[in-house]
PDB file of C-alpha atoms and ligand atoms in Angstrom:
ATOM      1  CA  UNK A   1       0.329  -0.029  -0.055  1.00 92.00           C
ATOM      2  CA  UNK A   2       2.936   2.290   0.505  1.00 97.00           C
ATOM      3  CA  UNK A   3       5.988   2.224  -2.036  1.00 98.00           C
ATOM      4  CA  UNK A   4       9.086   3.993  -1.751  1.00 98.00           C
ATOM      5  CA  UNK A   5      11.729   3.620  -4.712  1.00 98.00           C
ATOM      6  CA  UNK A   6      14.963   5.465  -4.591  1.00 98.00           C
ATOM      7  CA  UNK A   7      13.528   8.515  -2.644  1.00 98.00           C
ATOM      8  CA  UNK A   8      15.995  11.317  -2.277  1.00 98.00           C
ATOM      9  CA  UNK A   9      15.347  14.217  -0.322  1.00 98.00           C
ATOM     10  CA  UNK A  10      17.716  17.577  -0.386  1.00 97.00           C
ATOM     11  CA  UNK A  11      16.802  20.387   1.315  1.00 96.00           C
ATOM     12  CA  UNK A  12      18.704  23.324  -0.735  1.00 92.00           C
ATOM     13  CA  UNK A  13      19.865  26.267   1.158  1.00 88.00           C
ATOM     14  CA  UNK A  14      22.155  29.196   0.393  1.00 88.00           C
ATOM     15  CA  UNK A  15      24.522  28.181   2.940  1.00 88.00           C
ATOM     16  CA  UNK A  16      24.471  24.610   1.732  1.00 91.00           C
ATOM     17  CA  UNK A  17      22.594  21.655   0.977  1.00 93.00           C
ATOM     18  CA  UNK A  18      21.216  19.113   3.561  1.00 93.00           C
ATOM     19  CA  UNK A  19      20.755  15.610   2.615  1.00 95.00           C
ATOM     20  CA  UNK A  20      17.616  14.728   4.856  1.00 97.00           C
ATOM     21  CA  UNK A  21      16.818  11.034   2.770  1.00 98.00           C
ATOM     22  CA  UNK A  22      19.267   9.248   0.731  1.00 95.00           C
ATOM     23  CA  UNK A  23      17.996   6.562  -1.391  1.00 94.00           C
ATOM     24  CA  UNK A  24      15.033   4.971   0.702  1.00 97.00           C
ATOM     25  CA  UNK A  25      13.178   1.922  -0.256  1.00 97.00           C
ATOM     26  CA  UNK A  26      10.276   0.963   1.514  1.00 97.00           C
ATOM     27  CA  UNK A  27       7.414  -1.488   1.146  1.00 97.00           C
ATOM     28  CA  UNK A  28       4.718  -1.191   3.974  1.00 98.00           C
ATOM     29  CA  UNK A  29       1.912  -3.558   3.478  1.00 97.00           C
ATOM     30  CA  UNK A  30      -1.829  -2.389   4.006  1.00 97.00           C
ATOM     31  CA  UNK A  31      -2.993  -3.129   7.987  1.00 97.00           C
ATOM     32  CA  UNK A  32       0.712  -2.950   9.016  1.00 98.00           C
ATOM     33  CA  UNK A  33       1.732  -0.900  12.082  1.00 98.00           C
ATOM     34  CA  UNK A  34       5.324   0.227  11.379  1.00 98.00           C
ATOM     35  CA  UNK A  35       7.388   2.054  13.832  1.00 98.00           C
ATOM     36  CA  UNK A  36      10.399   4.486  11.976  1.00 97.00           C
ATOM     37  CA  UNK A  37      12.911   5.050  14.785  1.00 97.00           C
ATOM     38  CA  UNK A  38      15.704   7.019  14.804  1.00 95.00           C
ATOM     39  CA  UNK A  39      17.847   9.789  16.378  1.00 95.00           C
ATOM     40  CA  UNK A  40      16.768  13.538  16.116  1.00 94.00           C
ATOM     41  CA  UNK A  41      17.917  14.609  12.498  1.00 95.00           C
ATOM     42  CA  UNK A  42      17.772  11.123  11.219  1.00 96.00           C
ATOM     43  CA  UNK A  43      15.187  12.095   8.659  1.00 97.00           C
ATOM     44  CA  UNK A  44      12.225  10.748  10.389  1.00 97.00           C
ATOM     45  CA  UNK A  45       9.855  13.923   9.869  1.00 96.00           C
ATOM     46  CA  UNK A  46      11.127  14.463   6.037  1.00 97.00           C
ATOM     47  CA  UNK A  47      10.195  10.726   5.285  1.00 98.00           C
ATOM     48  CA  UNK A  48       6.811  10.886   7.252  1.00 97.00           C
ATOM     49  CA  UNK A  49       5.620  14.116   5.092  1.00 97.00           C
ATOM     50  CA  UNK A  50       6.744  12.617   2.026  1.00 98.00           C
ATOM     51  CA  UNK A  51       4.674   9.651   2.288  1.00 98.00           C
ATOM     52  CA  UNK A  52       1.828  12.299   3.532  1.00 96.00           C
ATOM     53  CA  UNK A  53       1.742  13.720   0.281  1.00 95.00           C
ATOM     54  CA  UNK A  54       2.761  17.148   1.778  1.00 95.00           C
ATOM     55  CA  UNK A  55       6.354  16.937   0.621  1.00 96.00           C
ATOM     56  CA  UNK A  56       7.929  16.360  -2.873  1.00 96.00           C
ATOM     57  CA  UNK A  57      11.428  14.397  -2.891  1.00 97.00           C
ATOM     58  CA  UNK A  58      13.956  15.522  -4.901  1.00 97.00           C
ATOM     59  CA  UNK A  59      14.503  12.387  -6.815  1.00 98.00           C
ATOM     60  CA  UNK A  60      12.464   8.861  -6.552  1.00 98.00           C
ATOM     61  CA  UNK A  61       8.752   7.753  -6.212  1.00 98.00           C
ATOM     62  CA  UNK A  62       6.133   7.596  -3.496  1.00 98.00           C
ATOM     63  CA  UNK A  63       3.342   5.449  -4.261  1.00 98.00           C
ATOM     64  CA  UNK A  64       0.377   5.036  -1.875  1.00 97.00           C
ATOM     65  CA  UNK A  65      -2.890   2.752  -2.589  1.00 95.00           C
ATOM     66  CA  UNK A  66      -1.262   2.341  -6.414  1.00 95.00           C
ATOM     67  CA  UNK A  67      -0.919   6.107  -6.724  1.00 96.00           C
ATOM     68  CA  UNK A  68       2.138   7.754  -7.826  1.00 97.00           C
ATOM     69  CA  UNK A  69       1.693  10.968  -5.469  1.00 97.00           C
ATOM     70  CA  UNK A  70       4.067  13.369  -7.035  1.00 98.00           C
ATOM     71  CA  UNK A  71       3.009  12.635 -10.528  1.00 97.00           C
ATOM     72  CA  UNK A  72      -0.388  13.675  -9.699  1.00 96.00           C
ATOM     73  CA  UNK A  73      -1.726  17.327  -9.848  1.00 96.00           C
ATOM     74  CA  UNK A  74      -1.495  19.327  -6.761  1.00 94.00           C
ATOM     75  CA  UNK A  75      -5.455  19.684  -6.389  1.00 94.00           C
ATOM     76  CA  UNK A  76      -5.700  15.480  -7.093  1.00 95.00           C
ATOM     77  CA  UNK A  77      -3.242  15.204  -4.428  1.00 96.00           C
ATOM     78  CA  UNK A  78      -4.642  17.221  -2.265  1.00 93.00           C
ATOM     79  CA  UNK A  79      -7.716  15.238  -2.320  1.00 93.00           C
ATOM     80  CA  UNK A  80      -5.921  12.053  -2.304  1.00 95.00           C
ATOM     81  CA  UNK A  81      -4.401  13.318   0.929  1.00 94.00           C
ATOM     82  CA  UNK A  82      -7.724  14.429   2.661  1.00 91.00           C
ATOM     83  CA  UNK A  83      -9.590  11.040   1.693  1.00 92.00           C
ATOM     84  CA  UNK A  84      -6.549   8.780   2.585  1.00 95.00           C
ATOM     85  CA  UNK A  85      -4.248  10.103   5.173  1.00 95.00           C
ATOM     86  CA  UNK A  86      -4.429  11.409   8.834  1.00 95.00           C
ATOM     87  CA  UNK A  87      -1.807  12.902  10.055  1.00 94.00           C
ATOM     88  CA  UNK A  88      -0.993  13.576  13.725  1.00 94.00           C
ATOM     89  CA  UNK A  89       1.765  16.115  14.462  1.00 89.00           C
ATOM     90  CA  UNK A  90       4.484  16.135  17.441  1.00 82.00           C
ATOM     91  CA  UNK A  91       2.837  19.770  18.049  1.00 81.00           C
ATOM     92  CA  UNK A  92      -0.567  19.167  17.636  1.00 80.00           C
ATOM     93  CA  UNK A  93      -1.147  21.960  15.304  1.00 88.00           C
ATOM     94  CA  UNK A  94      -4.361  22.529  16.172  1.00 90.00           C
ATOM     95  CA  UNK A  95      -6.229  25.694  15.220  1.00 91.00           C
ATOM     96  CA  UNK A  96      -6.149  28.273  17.952  1.00 91.00           C
ATOM     97  CA  UNK A  97      -9.333  30.255  17.557  1.00 91.00           C
ATOM     98  CA  UNK A  98     -11.582  27.363  17.032  1.00 92.00           C
ATOM     99  CA  UNK A  99     -12.872  25.109  19.328  1.00 92.00           C
ATOM    100  CA  UNK A 100     -12.284  21.418  19.627  1.00 93.00           C
ATOM    101  CA  UNK A 101     -15.202  20.226  17.713  1.00 92.00           C
ATOM    102  CA  UNK A 102     -14.482  22.963  14.970  1.00 91.00           C
ATOM    103  CA  UNK A 103     -10.957  21.834  14.882  1.00 91.00           C
ATOM    104  CA  UNK A 104     -12.064  18.000  14.449  1.00 91.00           C
ATOM    105  CA  UNK A 105     -14.624  18.826  11.892  1.00 90.00           C
ATOM    106  CA  UNK A 106     -12.248  21.006   9.684  1.00 84.00           C
ATOM    107  CA  UNK A 107     -10.597  17.810   8.204  1.00 74.00           C
ATOM    108  CA  UNK A 108     -14.048  17.459   6.370  1.00 69.00           C
ATOM    109  CA  UNK A 109     -13.843  20.680   4.842  1.00 65.00           C
ATOM    110  CA  UNK A 110     -16.867  22.704   3.788  1.00 51.00           C
ATOM    111  CA  UNK A 111     -18.842  20.277   1.786  1.00 46.00           C
ATOM    112  CA  UNK A 112     -19.537  18.158   4.817  1.00 53.00           C
ATOM    113  CA  UNK A 113     -20.090  20.491   7.269  1.00 58.00           C
ATOM    114  CA  UNK A 114     -23.676  19.428   8.266  1.00 66.00           C
ATOM    115  CA  UNK A 115     -22.979  15.963   9.233  1.00 77.00           C
ATOM    116  CA  UNK A 116     -19.640  17.193  10.163  1.00 83.00           C
ATOM    117  CA  UNK A 117     -20.533  18.186  14.224  1.00 85.00           C
ATOM    118  CA  UNK A 118     -22.300  14.870  14.654  1.00 87.00           C
ATOM    119  CA  UNK A 119     -19.683  12.789  13.355  1.00 88.00           C
ATOM    120  CA  UNK A 120     -16.904  15.283  15.320  1.00 91.00           C
ATOM    121  CA  UNK A 121     -19.213  14.887  18.708  1.00 92.00           C
ATOM    122  CA  UNK A 122     -19.114  11.208  18.054  1.00 91.00           C
ATOM    123  CA  UNK A 123     -15.634  10.671  17.958  1.00 91.00           C
ATOM    124  CA  UNK A 124     -14.825  13.181  20.720  1.00 93.00           C
ATOM    125  CA  UNK A 125     -17.182  11.011  22.848  1.00 92.00           C
ATOM    126  CA  UNK A 126     -15.152   7.741  21.764  1.00 88.00           C
ATOM    127  CA  UNK A 127     -11.673   9.795  22.866  1.00 89.00           C
ATOM    128  CA  UNK A 128     -13.145  11.038  25.702  1.00 90.00           C
ATOM    129  CA  UNK A 129     -13.350  14.261  25.141  1.00 92.00           C
ATOM    130  CA  UNK A 130     -17.042  15.257  25.177  1.00 92.00           C
ATOM    131  CA  UNK A 131     -16.855  17.772  28.041  1.00 94.00           C
ATOM    132  CA  UNK A 132     -14.060  19.741  25.826  1.00 94.00           C
ATOM    133  CA  UNK A 133     -16.058  20.128  22.414  1.00 93.00           C
ATOM    134  CA  UNK A 134     -16.617  23.670  23.003  1.00 94.00           C
ATOM    135  CA  UNK A 135     -13.349  24.837  24.523  1.00 95.00           C
ATOM    136  CA  UNK A 136     -10.270  26.469  22.559  1.00 95.00           C
ATOM    137  CA  UNK A 137      -7.064  24.200  22.275  1.00 95.00           C
ATOM    138  CA  UNK A 138      -5.563  26.703  24.562  1.00 94.00           C
ATOM    139  CA  UNK A 139      -7.676  25.678  27.393  1.00 95.00           C
ATOM    140  CA  UNK A 140      -7.036  21.914  27.478  1.00 95.00           C
ATOM    141  CA  UNK A 141      -4.191  19.727  28.693  1.00 93.00           C
ATOM    142  CA  UNK A 142      -1.110  18.656  26.347  1.00 90.00           C
ATOM    143  CA  UNK A 143      -3.000  14.827  26.324  1.00 90.00           C
ATOM    144  CA  UNK A 144      -6.318  16.232  25.574  1.00 93.00           C
ATOM    145  CA  UNK A 145      -4.713  18.218  22.197  1.00 93.00           C
ATOM    146  CA  UNK A 146      -3.192  15.168  21.023  1.00 91.00           C
ATOM    147  CA  UNK A 147      -6.358  13.201  21.242  1.00 92.00           C
ATOM    148  CA  UNK A 148      -8.103  15.821  19.505  1.00 94.00           C
ATOM    149  CA  UNK A 149      -5.647  16.001  16.917  1.00 94.00           C
ATOM    150  CA  UNK A 150      -5.949  12.038  16.817  1.00 93.00           C
ATOM    151  CA  UNK A 151      -9.867  12.771  16.226  1.00 93.00           C
ATOM    152  CA  UNK A 152      -8.917  15.227  13.647  1.00 93.00           C
ATOM    153  CA  UNK A 153      -6.642  12.765  11.956  1.00 93.00           C
ATOM    154  CA  UNK A 154      -9.521   9.660  12.039  1.00 92.00           C
ATOM    155  CA  UNK A 155     -12.277  11.978  11.029  1.00 92.00           C
ATOM    156  CA  UNK A 156     -12.234  11.443   7.383  1.00 89.00           C
ATOM    157  CA  UNK A 157     -12.005   7.278   8.161  1.00 89.00           C
ATOM    158  CA  UNK A 158      -8.499   7.335   6.481  1.00 94.00           C
ATOM    159  CA  UNK A 159      -6.882   4.348   5.296  1.00 96.00           C
ATOM    160  CA  UNK A 160      -3.496   5.068   6.818  1.00 97.00           C
ATOM    161  CA  UNK A 161      -2.329   7.159  10.140  1.00 97.00           C
ATOM    162  CA  UNK A 162       0.978   8.861  10.009  1.00 97.00           C
ATOM    163  CA  UNK A 163       2.031  10.100  13.491  1.00 97.00           C
ATOM    164  CA  UNK A 164       5.101  12.121  13.919  1.00 96.00           C
ATOM    165  CA  UNK A 165       6.787  11.554  17.518  1.00 94.00           C
ATOM    166  CA  UNK A 166       2.745  11.687  19.012  1.00 93.00           C
ATOM    167  CA  UNK A 167       3.759  11.151  22.458  1.00 91.00           C
ATOM    168  CA  UNK A 168       6.425  13.663  22.763  1.00 88.00           C
ATOM    169  CA  UNK A 169       5.462  15.766  24.592  1.00 85.00           C
ATOM    170  CA  UNK A 170       2.869  13.931  26.598  1.00 87.00           C
ATOM    171  CA  UNK A 171       3.278  11.877  30.231  1.00 88.00           C
ATOM    172  CA  UNK A 172       3.381   7.994  30.231  1.00 90.00           C
ATOM    173  CA  UNK A 173      -0.516   7.935  31.302  1.00 90.00           C
ATOM    174  CA  UNK A 174      -1.233  10.039  28.223  1.00 88.00           C
ATOM    175  CA  UNK A 175       1.347   8.360  25.875  1.00 90.00           C
ATOM    176  CA  UNK A 176      -0.517   5.277  26.741  1.00 92.00           C
ATOM    177  CA  UNK A 177      -3.745   6.347  25.993  1.00 91.00           C
ATOM    178  CA  UNK A 178      -2.913   7.989  22.591  1.00 91.00           C
ATOM    179  CA  UNK A 179      -0.860   4.457  21.237  1.00 94.00           C
ATOM    180  CA  UNK A 180      -4.431   2.653  22.678  1.00 94.00           C
ATOM    181  CA  UNK A 181      -6.221   4.907  19.817  1.00 93.00           C
ATOM    182  CA  UNK A 182      -3.638   4.074  17.309  1.00 95.00           C
ATOM    183  CA  UNK A 183      -3.448   0.750  17.876  1.00 96.00           C
ATOM    184  CA  UNK A 184      -6.922   0.250  17.834  1.00 95.00           C
ATOM    185  CA  UNK A 185      -7.140   1.997  14.745  1.00 96.00           C
ATOM    186  CA  UNK A 186      -4.603  -0.690  13.648  1.00 97.00           C
ATOM    187  CA  UNK A 187      -6.756  -3.657  14.978  1.00 96.00           C
ATOM    188  CA  UNK A 188      -9.662  -2.101  12.702  1.00 96.00           C
ATOM    189  CA  UNK A 189      -7.837  -2.589   9.739  1.00 96.00           C
ATOM    190  CA  UNK A 190      -5.973   0.650   9.215  1.00 97.00           C
ATOM    191  CA  UNK A 191      -2.175   1.290   8.464  1.00 98.00           C
ATOM    192  CA  UNK A 192      -0.285   3.024  10.878  1.00 98.00           C
ATOM    193  CA  UNK A 193       3.393   4.573  10.481  1.00 98.00           C
ATOM    194  CA  UNK A 194       4.936   5.896  13.827  1.00 98.00           C
ATOM    195  CA  UNK A 195       7.977   8.426  13.586  1.00 97.00           C
ATOM    196  CA  UNK A 196       9.712   8.243  17.288  1.00 95.00           C
ATOM    197  CA  UNK A 197      13.127   8.470  18.778  1.00 91.00           C
ATOM    198  CA  UNK A 198      11.793   6.721  22.046  1.00 90.00           C
ATOM    199  CA  UNK A 199      10.718   3.009  22.463  1.00 91.00           C
ATOM    200  CA  UNK A 200       7.401   3.174  23.951  1.00 91.00           C
ATOM    201  CA  UNK A 201       5.739   2.631  20.561  1.00 94.00           C
ATOM    202  CA  UNK A 202       7.476  -0.684  19.714  1.00 94.00           C
ATOM    203  CA  UNK A 203       5.262  -3.092  21.768  1.00 95.00           C
ATOM    204  CA  UNK A 204       2.772  -2.314  19.125  1.00 95.00           C
ATOM    205  CA  UNK A 205       4.830  -2.630  16.080  1.00 96.00           C
ATOM    206  CA  UNK A 206       4.465  -5.606  13.670  1.00 97.00           C
ATOM    207  CA  UNK A 207       7.637  -3.754  12.348  1.00 96.00           C
ATOM    208  CA  UNK A 208      10.603  -1.516  13.543  1.00 97.00           C
ATOM    209  CA  UNK A 209      12.407   0.344  11.044  1.00 97.00           C
ATOM    210  CA  UNK A 210      15.777   2.206  12.144  1.00 96.00           C
ATOM    211  CA  UNK A 211      16.709   5.432  10.208  1.00 97.00           C
ATOM    212  CA  UNK A 212      20.284   7.086  10.307  1.00 96.00           C
ATOM    213  CA  UNK A 213      21.358   9.833   8.422  1.00 96.00           C
ATOM    214  CA  UNK A 214      18.541   9.617   6.027  1.00 97.00           C
ATOM    215  CA  UNK A 215      19.124   5.513   5.349  1.00 97.00           C
ATOM    216  CA  UNK A 216      17.255   2.569   6.489  1.00 96.00           C
ATOM    217  CA  UNK A 217      19.593   0.741   8.631  1.00 90.00           C
ATOM    218  CA  UNK A 218      19.620  -2.984   7.662  1.00 80.00           C
ATOM    219  CA  UNK A 219      22.120  -4.359   9.891  1.00 70.00           C
ATOM    220  CA  UNK A 220      19.436  -5.492  12.273  1.00 54.00           C
TER     221      UNK A 220
HETATM  222  N1  ATP B 301      13.236  23.169   5.919  1.00 66.31           N
HETATM  223  C1  ATP B 301      14.549  22.587   6.161  1.00 66.31           C
HETATM  224  N2  ATP B 301      15.360  23.232   5.461  1.00 66.31           N
HETATM  225  C2  ATP B 301      16.687  22.662   5.601  1.00 66.31           C
HETATM  226  N3  ATP B 301      16.981  21.773   6.440  1.00 66.31           N
HETATM  227  C3  ATP B 301      16.177  20.769   6.732  1.00 66.31           C
HETATM  228  C4  ATP B 301      14.734  21.131   6.593  1.00 66.31           C
HETATM  229  N4  ATP B 301      14.012  20.570   7.697  1.00 66.31           N
HETATM  230  C5  ATP B 301      14.737  19.626   7.823  1.00 66.31           C
HETATM  231  N5  ATP B 301      16.028  19.613   7.931  1.00 66.31           N
HETATM  232  C6  ATP B 301      17.362  18.896   7.770  1.00 66.31           C
HETATM  233  O1  ATP B 301      17.179  17.425   7.345  1.00 66.31           O
HETATM  234  C7  ATP B 301      17.682  16.655   8.409  1.00 66.31           C
HETATM  235  C8  ATP B 301      16.305  15.585   8.944  1.00 66.31           C
HETATM  236  O2  ATP B 301      15.455  16.390   9.568  1.00 66.31           O
HETATM  237  P1  ATP B 301      14.148  15.738  10.096  1.00 66.31           P
HETATM  238  O3  ATP B 301      13.288  17.007  10.601  1.00 66.31           O
HETATM  239  O4  ATP B 301      13.459  14.925   9.009  1.00 66.31           O
HETATM  240  O5  ATP B 301      14.485  14.572  11.311  1.00 66.31           O
HETATM  241  P2  ATP B 301      13.815  14.171  12.249  1.00 66.31           P
HETATM  242  O6  ATP B 301      14.510  12.537  12.539  1.00 66.31           O
HETATM  243  O7  ATP B 301      12.495  14.320  12.225  1.00 66.31           O
HETATM  244  O8  ATP B 301      14.388  14.744  13.634  1.00 66.31           O
HETATM  245  P3  ATP B 301      13.740  15.106  14.867  1.00 66.31           P
HETATM  246  O9  ATP B 301      13.542  13.797  15.666  1.00 66.31           O
HETATM  247  O10 ATP B 301      14.528  16.452  15.685  1.00 66.31           O
HETATM  248  O11 ATP B 301      12.202  15.426  14.493  1.00 66.31           O
HETATM  249  C9  ATP B 301      18.186  17.352   9.379  1.00 66.31           C
HETATM  250  O12 ATP B 301      19.542  17.543   9.315  1.00 66.31           O
HETATM  251  C10 ATP B 301      17.462  18.659   9.562  1.00 66.31           C
HETATM  252  O13 ATP B 301      18.048  19.694  10.020  1.00 66.31           O
HETATM  253 MG1   MG B 302      10.666  15.118  13.138  1.00 66.31          MG
END
């Protein structure tokens, strides 16, 4: 369901190029829970962004669900992303001036506005956030913010959830609950790709991929 072939990403800077990914070849099956593990700067975020249809590699191809992401038009790619991919960011990235229910329903876009609030409410209930629906992100704890971000990622019933260090800012209890929701999505048939430099997600993983200096470490 996810196939990367010879993916290279070089960030071009005036003060010199940074090679963030060098020749990544990777295949992830439908329904797998994959943990991408690596130190800071190893290229985890860059890799997730290229899979998420948000960052074009310098060379190589990224296919998700048989679609070659970066040969599609920007518009088709955005549509494909909205319909297939949920993203959970380390820093939550909630919209500060919208309340929680609006943040969750935002993923549905304008088209689904009427049914959106009902659906968002159901998700918030499931994630234990029903009492927070009309609060702003600034009024929430870190754990509640990240559960909101998970509700937003689940909103469009994606086939795949990409999570970038989703527990990095959470205490152990909240981290466990966030991993529990991702695991639940996995058990319902979803594909999860989670990047982290920690070890707490490994117990949920079907497979652990080690990233070093932009390369997959095959030494075991
Ligand atoms: N926009 C950018 N411009 C230039 N260099 C960048 C940019 N984004 C990332 N990099 C560089 O690319 C390399 C990989 O960065 P990336 O953010 O993918 O690493 P990471 O594994 O996610 O690190 P962390 O664990 O700290 O989040 C790093 O050397 C980083 O400095
Ligand atoms: Mg990162």
